[in-house]
PDB file of C-alpha atoms in Angstrom:
ATOM      1  CA  UNK A   1      15.525 -29.330 -48.958  1.00 48.00           C
ATOM      2  CA  UNK A   2      15.989 -26.220 -51.065  1.00 51.00           C
ATOM      3  CA  UNK A   3      13.800 -27.189 -54.000  1.00 72.00           C
ATOM      4  CA  UNK A   4      10.062 -27.594 -54.187  1.00 87.00           C
ATOM      5  CA  UNK A   5       8.773 -31.018 -53.198  1.00 93.00           C
ATOM      6  CA  UNK A   6       7.983 -33.338 -56.097  1.00 94.00           C
ATOM      7  CA  UNK A   7       4.551 -34.784 -56.776  1.00 94.00           C
ATOM      8  CA  UNK A   8       5.790 -38.141 -55.428  1.00 95.00           C
ATOM      9  CA  UNK A   9       7.142 -36.536 -52.246  1.00 95.00           C
ATOM     10  CA  UNK A  10       3.855 -34.740 -51.685  1.00 94.00           C
ATOM     11  CA  UNK A  11       1.890 -37.962 -52.205  1.00 95.00           C
ATOM     12  CA  UNK A  12       4.170 -39.806 -49.767  1.00 95.00           C
ATOM     13  CA  UNK A  13       3.593 -37.100 -47.130  1.00 95.00           C
ATOM     14  CA  UNK A  14      -0.174 -37.818 -46.962  1.00 95.00           C
ATOM     15  CA  UNK A  15      -1.211 -38.814 -43.420  1.00 94.00           C
ATOM     16  CA  UNK A  16       2.253 -38.246 -41.912  1.00 95.00           C
ATOM     17  CA  UNK A  17       2.897 -35.971 -38.934  1.00 96.00           C
ATOM     18  CA  UNK A  18       5.390 -33.255 -38.083  1.00 96.00           C
ATOM     19  CA  UNK A  19       6.832 -32.499 -34.647  1.00 97.00           C
ATOM     20  CA  UNK A  20       5.380 -29.731 -32.529  1.00 98.00           C
ATOM     21  CA  UNK A  21       7.489 -26.702 -31.690  1.00 98.00           C
ATOM     22  CA  UNK A  22       6.619 -26.616 -28.004  1.00 98.00           C
ATOM     23  CA  UNK A  23       8.010 -26.163 -24.509  1.00 98.00           C
ATOM     24  CA  UNK A  24       6.504 -25.503 -21.082  1.00 97.00           C
ATOM     25  CA  UNK A  25       5.412 -21.986 -20.172  1.00 93.00           C
ATOM     26  CA  UNK A  26       5.215 -20.325 -23.583  1.00 97.00           C
ATOM     27  CA  UNK A  27       3.588 -16.933 -23.967  1.00 97.00           C
ATOM     28  CA  UNK A  28       1.634 -18.107 -27.031  1.00 98.00           C
ATOM     29  CA  UNK A  29       1.144 -21.564 -28.516  1.00 98.00           C
ATOM     30  CA  UNK A  30      -0.105 -21.118 -32.084  1.00 98.00           C
ATOM     31  CA  UNK A  31      -2.281 -23.945 -33.314  1.00 98.00           C
ATOM     32  CA  UNK A  32      -2.903 -24.669 -36.970  1.00 95.00           C
ATOM     33  CA  UNK A  33      -5.779 -26.781 -38.223  1.00 94.00           C
ATOM     34  CA  UNK A  34      -3.476 -29.524 -39.540  1.00 95.00           C
ATOM     35  CA  UNK A  35      -0.274 -29.609 -41.576  1.00 95.00           C
ATOM     36  CA  UNK A  36      -0.479 -29.587 -45.347  1.00 94.00           C
ATOM     37  CA  UNK A  37       1.467 -31.962 -47.560  1.00 95.00           C
ATOM     38  CA  UNK A  38       4.147 -29.350 -48.267  1.00 94.00           C
ATOM     39  CA  UNK A  39       4.719 -29.016 -44.514  1.00 95.00           C
ATOM     40  CA  UNK A  40       4.724 -32.799 -44.223  1.00 96.00           C
ATOM     41  CA  UNK A  41       7.549 -33.150 -46.732  1.00 96.00           C
ATOM     42  CA  UNK A  42       9.656 -30.392 -45.174  1.00 96.00           C
ATOM     43  CA  UNK A  43       8.678 -31.184 -41.541  1.00 96.00           C
ATOM     44  CA  UNK A  44       8.041 -27.465 -41.061  1.00 96.00           C
ATOM     45  CA  UNK A  45       4.855 -25.722 -39.950  1.00 97.00           C
ATOM     46  CA  UNK A  46       3.102 -23.351 -42.372  1.00 95.00           C
ATOM     47  CA  UNK A  47       5.761 -24.207 -44.974  1.00 94.00           C
ATOM     48  CA  UNK A  48       3.796 -23.787 -48.198  1.00 90.00           C
ATOM     49  CA  UNK A  49       4.790 -20.687 -50.144  1.00 86.00           C
ATOM     50  CA  UNK A  50       1.868 -18.298 -50.041  1.00 82.00           C
ATOM     51  CA  UNK A  51       0.852 -19.210 -46.496  1.00 88.00           C
ATOM     52  CA  UNK A  52       0.661 -15.938 -44.637  1.00 92.00           C
ATOM     53  CA  UNK A  53       1.374 -17.207 -41.109  1.00 95.00           C
ATOM     54  CA  UNK A  54       5.020 -16.120 -40.984  1.00 96.00           C
ATOM     55  CA  UNK A  55       4.363 -12.639 -42.439  1.00 95.00           C
ATOM     56  CA  UNK A  56       1.397 -12.173 -40.046  1.00 96.00           C
ATOM     57  CA  UNK A  57       3.524 -13.284 -37.100  1.00 97.00           C
ATOM     58  CA  UNK A  58       6.084 -10.622 -37.997  1.00 97.00           C
ATOM     59  CA  UNK A  59       3.521  -7.922 -38.859  1.00 96.00           C
ATOM     60  CA  UNK A  60       1.798  -8.593 -35.534  1.00 97.00           C
ATOM     61  CA  UNK A  61       5.020  -7.883 -33.638  1.00 96.00           C
ATOM     62  CA  UNK A  62       5.818 -11.400 -32.457  1.00 97.00           C
ATOM     63  CA  UNK A  63       9.127 -11.687 -34.331  1.00 97.00           C
ATOM     64  CA  UNK A  64      11.835  -9.048 -34.865  1.00 96.00           C
ATOM     65  CA  UNK A  65      12.039  -9.963 -38.554  1.00 97.00           C
ATOM     66  CA  UNK A  66      10.262 -12.212 -41.042  1.00 96.00           C
ATOM     67  CA  UNK A  67      11.189 -15.790 -40.133  1.00 97.00           C
ATOM     68  CA  UNK A  68      11.228 -18.667 -42.603  1.00 95.00           C
ATOM     69  CA  UNK A  69       9.512 -21.972 -41.802  1.00 96.00           C
ATOM     70  CA  UNK A  70      12.990 -23.554 -41.563  1.00 95.00           C
ATOM     71  CA  UNK A  71      13.635 -21.270 -38.570  1.00 97.00           C
ATOM     72  CA  UNK A  72      10.612 -22.482 -36.603  1.00 97.00           C
ATOM     73  CA  UNK A  73      12.694 -23.778 -33.668  1.00 97.00           C
ATOM     74  CA  UNK A  74      13.897 -20.197 -33.024  1.00 97.00           C
ATOM     75  CA  UNK A  75      10.361 -19.331 -31.933  1.00 98.00           C
ATOM     76  CA  UNK A  76      10.964 -21.113 -28.638  1.00 98.00           C
ATOM     77  CA  UNK A  77      13.517 -18.434 -27.715  1.00 97.00           C
ATOM     78  CA  UNK A  78      10.732 -15.881 -28.201  1.00 97.00           C
ATOM     79  CA  UNK A  79       8.432 -17.943 -25.936  1.00 97.00           C
ATOM     80  CA  UNK A  80       6.283 -18.981 -28.913  1.00 98.00           C
ATOM     81  CA  UNK A  81       5.351 -22.434 -30.187  1.00 98.00           C
ATOM     82  CA  UNK A  82       3.351 -24.223 -32.879  1.00 98.00           C
ATOM     83  CA  UNK A  83       1.102 -27.271 -32.832  1.00 98.00           C
ATOM     84  CA  UNK A  84      -2.038 -28.410 -34.701  1.00 97.00           C
ATOM     85  CA  UNK A  85      -5.598 -29.409 -33.870  1.00 97.00           C
ATOM     86  CA  UNK A  86      -5.158 -32.559 -35.983  1.00 97.00           C
ATOM     87  CA  UNK A  87      -1.649 -33.973 -36.415  1.00 96.00           C
ATOM     88  CA  UNK A  88      -2.024 -35.783 -39.744  1.00 96.00           C
ATOM     89  CA  UNK A  89      -1.127 -34.099 -42.991  1.00 96.00           C
ATOM     90  CA  UNK A  90      -3.648 -33.654 -45.784  1.00 95.00           C
ATOM     91  CA  UNK A  91      -3.755 -31.808 -49.079  1.00 91.00           C
ATOM     92  CA  UNK A  92      -6.622 -29.645 -47.766  1.00 88.00           C
ATOM     93  CA  UNK A  93      -8.073 -29.041 -44.315  1.00 86.00           C
ATOM     94  CA  UNK A  94     -11.553 -29.918 -45.607  1.00 88.00           C
ATOM     95  CA  UNK A  95     -10.385 -33.557 -45.826  1.00 93.00           C
ATOM     96  CA  UNK A  96     -10.659 -33.742 -42.034  1.00 95.00           C
ATOM     97  CA  UNK A  97     -13.844 -35.077 -40.489  1.00 95.00           C
ATOM     98  CA  UNK A  98     -15.721 -33.333 -37.708  1.00 96.00           C
ATOM     99  CA  UNK A  99     -14.940 -36.347 -35.492  1.00 97.00           C
ATOM    100  CA  UNK A 100     -11.209 -35.855 -36.163  1.00 96.00           C
ATOM    101  CA  UNK A 101     -11.474 -32.186 -35.271  1.00 97.00           C
ATOM    102  CA  UNK A 102     -13.365 -32.940 -32.036  1.00 97.00           C
ATOM    103  CA  UNK A 103     -10.853 -35.635 -31.074  1.00 98.00           C
ATOM    104  CA  UNK A 104      -8.060 -33.214 -31.973  1.00 97.00           C
ATOM    105  CA  UNK A 105      -9.639 -30.612 -29.691  1.00 97.00           C
ATOM    106  CA  UNK A 106      -9.520 -33.080 -26.787  1.00 98.00           C
ATOM    107  CA  UNK A 107      -5.871 -33.951 -27.510  1.00 97.00           C
ATOM    108  CA  UNK A 108      -5.023 -30.268 -27.855  1.00 98.00           C
ATOM    109  CA  UNK A 109      -6.665 -29.460 -24.519  1.00 98.00           C
ATOM    110  CA  UNK A 110      -4.575 -32.184 -22.845  1.00 98.00           C
ATOM    111  CA  UNK A 111      -1.417 -30.761 -24.462  1.00 98.00           C
ATOM    112  CA  UNK A 112      -2.290 -27.255 -23.265  1.00 98.00           C
ATOM    113  CA  UNK A 113      -2.867 -28.524 -19.723  1.00 98.00           C
ATOM    114  CA  UNK A 114       0.540 -30.233 -19.824  1.00 98.00           C
ATOM    115  CA  UNK A 115       2.583 -27.335 -21.282  1.00 98.00           C
ATOM    116  CA  UNK A 116       0.559 -24.440 -19.801  1.00 97.00           C
ATOM    117  CA  UNK A 117       1.090 -21.642 -22.309  1.00 98.00           C
ATOM    118  CA  UNK A 118      -0.320 -18.257 -21.328  1.00 97.00           C
ATOM    119  CA  UNK A 119      -2.341 -18.180 -24.586  1.00 98.00           C
ATOM    120  CA  UNK A 120      -3.515 -20.758 -27.094  1.00 98.00           C
ATOM    121  CA  UNK A 121      -4.020 -19.103 -30.490  1.00 98.00           C
ATOM    122  CA  UNK A 122      -6.038 -21.285 -32.864  1.00 97.00           C
ATOM    123  CA  UNK A 123      -5.597 -20.171 -36.477  1.00 95.00           C
ATOM    124  CA  UNK A 124      -8.884 -21.073 -38.087  1.00 92.00           C
ATOM    125  CA  UNK A 125     -12.314 -20.135 -36.754  1.00 93.00           C
ATOM    126  CA  UNK A 126     -14.204 -23.036 -38.348  1.00 93.00           C
ATOM    127  CA  UNK A 127     -11.788 -25.615 -36.931  1.00 93.00           C
ATOM    128  CA  UNK A 128     -12.022 -24.007 -33.484  1.00 97.00           C
ATOM    129  CA  UNK A 129     -15.824 -24.006 -33.569  1.00 97.00           C
ATOM    130  CA  UNK A 130     -15.916 -27.704 -34.423  1.00 96.00           C
ATOM    131  CA  UNK A 131     -13.013 -28.881 -32.239  1.00 97.00           C
ATOM    132  CA  UNK A 132     -14.272 -27.169 -29.092  1.00 97.00           C
ATOM    133  CA  UNK A 133     -18.020 -27.088 -29.704  1.00 96.00           C
ATOM    134  CA  UNK A 134     -18.512 -23.327 -29.874  1.00 97.00           C
ATOM    135  CA  UNK A 135     -20.462 -22.868 -33.121  1.00 95.00           C
ATOM    136  CA  UNK A 136     -20.945 -19.118 -32.634  1.00 96.00           C
ATOM    137  CA  UNK A 137     -17.337 -18.283 -31.749  1.00 96.00           C
ATOM    138  CA  UNK A 138     -15.797 -15.284 -33.517  1.00 96.00           C
ATOM    139  CA  UNK A 139     -12.233 -14.280 -34.260  1.00 96.00           C
ATOM    140  CA  UNK A 140     -10.598 -12.727 -31.196  1.00 97.00           C
ATOM    141  CA  UNK A 141     -10.362 -13.558 -27.487  1.00 97.00           C
ATOM    142  CA  UNK A 142     -12.641 -16.305 -26.203  1.00 97.00           C
ATOM    143  CA  UNK A 143     -14.340 -16.702 -22.850  1.00 95.00           C
ATOM    144  CA  UNK A 144     -13.370 -20.376 -23.025  1.00 93.00           C
ATOM    145  CA  UNK A 145     -10.170 -21.249 -21.154  1.00 96.00           C
ATOM    146  CA  UNK A 146      -8.207 -24.454 -20.938  1.00 97.00           C
ATOM    147  CA  UNK A 147      -7.038 -24.615 -17.342  1.00 97.00           C
ATOM    148  CA  UNK A 148      -5.299 -21.263 -16.810  1.00 96.00           C
ATOM    149  CA  UNK A 149      -4.618 -20.786 -20.526  1.00 97.00           C
ATOM    150  CA  UNK A 150      -6.488 -18.043 -22.341  1.00 97.00           C
ATOM    151  CA  UNK A 151      -7.766 -18.792 -25.849  1.00 98.00           C
ATOM    152  CA  UNK A 152      -7.683 -16.509 -28.886  1.00 98.00           C
ATOM    153  CA  UNK A 153      -8.946 -17.428 -32.342  1.00 97.00           C
ATOM    154  CA  UNK A 154      -7.070 -15.996 -35.305  1.00 96.00           C
ATOM    155  CA  UNK A 155      -8.093 -16.091 -38.959  1.00 92.00           C
ATOM    156  CA  UNK A 156      -6.705 -18.929 -41.037  1.00 86.00           C
ATOM    157  CA  UNK A 157      -3.538 -17.527 -42.710  1.00 83.00           C
ATOM    158  CA  UNK A 158      -3.823 -19.804 -45.737  1.00 73.00           C
ATOM    159  CA  UNK A 159      -3.655 -18.021 -49.058  1.00 64.00           C
ATOM    160  CA  UNK A 160      -7.025 -19.666 -49.761  1.00 66.00           C
ATOM    161  CA  UNK A 161      -8.644 -17.474 -47.085  1.00 66.00           C
ATOM    162  CA  UNK A 162      -9.261 -14.397 -49.227  1.00 66.00           C
ATOM    163  CA  UNK A 163     -11.546 -12.811 -46.616  1.00 79.00           C
ATOM    164  CA  UNK A 164      -8.475 -11.641 -44.694  1.00 86.00           C
ATOM    165  CA  UNK A 165      -5.870  -9.405 -46.307  1.00 86.00           C
ATOM    166  CA  UNK A 166      -2.226  -9.560 -45.205  1.00 88.00           C
ATOM    167  CA  UNK A 167      -2.721  -6.225 -43.412  1.00 89.00           C
ATOM    168  CA  UNK A 168      -5.837  -7.521 -41.643  1.00 91.00           C
ATOM    169  CA  UNK A 169      -4.032 -10.667 -40.551  1.00 92.00           C
ATOM    170  CA  UNK A 170      -1.166  -8.568 -39.191  1.00 94.00           C
ATOM    171  CA  UNK A 171      -3.606  -6.395 -37.253  1.00 95.00           C
ATOM    172  CA  UNK A 172      -5.360  -9.395 -35.718  1.00 95.00           C
ATOM    173  CA  UNK A 173      -2.048 -11.041 -34.770  1.00 96.00           C
ATOM    174  CA  UNK A 174      -1.059  -7.655 -33.303  1.00 96.00           C
ATOM    175  CA  UNK A 175      -4.180  -7.588 -31.122  1.00 96.00           C
ATOM    176  CA  UNK A 176      -3.135 -10.933 -29.644  1.00 97.00           C
ATOM    177  CA  UNK A 177       0.445  -9.699 -29.194  1.00 96.00           C
ATOM    178  CA  UNK A 178      -0.789  -6.671 -27.252  1.00 95.00           C
ATOM    179  CA  UNK A 179      -3.029  -8.849 -25.064  1.00 93.00           C
ATOM    180  CA  UNK A 180      -0.230 -11.338 -24.378  1.00 91.00           C
ATOM    181  CA  UNK A 181       2.207  -8.550 -23.496  1.00 81.00           C
ATOM    182  CA  UNK A 182      -0.377  -6.907 -21.224  1.00 70.00           C
ATOM    183  CA  UNK A 183      -0.981 -10.175 -19.352  1.00 61.00           C
ATOM    184  CA  UNK A 184       2.748 -10.808 -18.904  1.00 61.00           C
ATOM    185  CA  UNK A 185       3.247  -7.312 -17.456  1.00 58.00           C
ATOM    186  CA  UNK A 186       0.624  -7.841 -14.718  1.00 55.00           C
TER     187      UNK A 186
END
């Protein structure tokens, strides 16, 4: 689809799901809060124009160039993947209940144990705090592990998150990239 989704397409995408971009043994599995309606229509993660995930991924050194959401499957060749805490699409993440986030955290933990990425990178501190029960967690590496998988919390790259500039997002993604590279070289 090369044009913007219509109002009817967006409405029809409510409560749908999109496939994970995942494989065993990734270096980093990025985890969004949940897909938005725009992503639901296109079946692509972080697809809404203005979402800063793809630019932050590139600025942080994970990709050799700025990828488009339509190129998400190419991440697997870079040993990267994408999933979500909650699978269902909504217009806004604040439509999710705390129970959904906690249940999503349990499902995510099971997925991480199955696929065993080196790092799980949750993009959204509030969702991480609720999903995993760490109300004082901060952006950055966590002491919490899921099996052998290390956990890092990144800022939410949504354009609605004005607390983080594009440069700041790139720096934080870069910190994770350095840590993941350091672990792989051990």
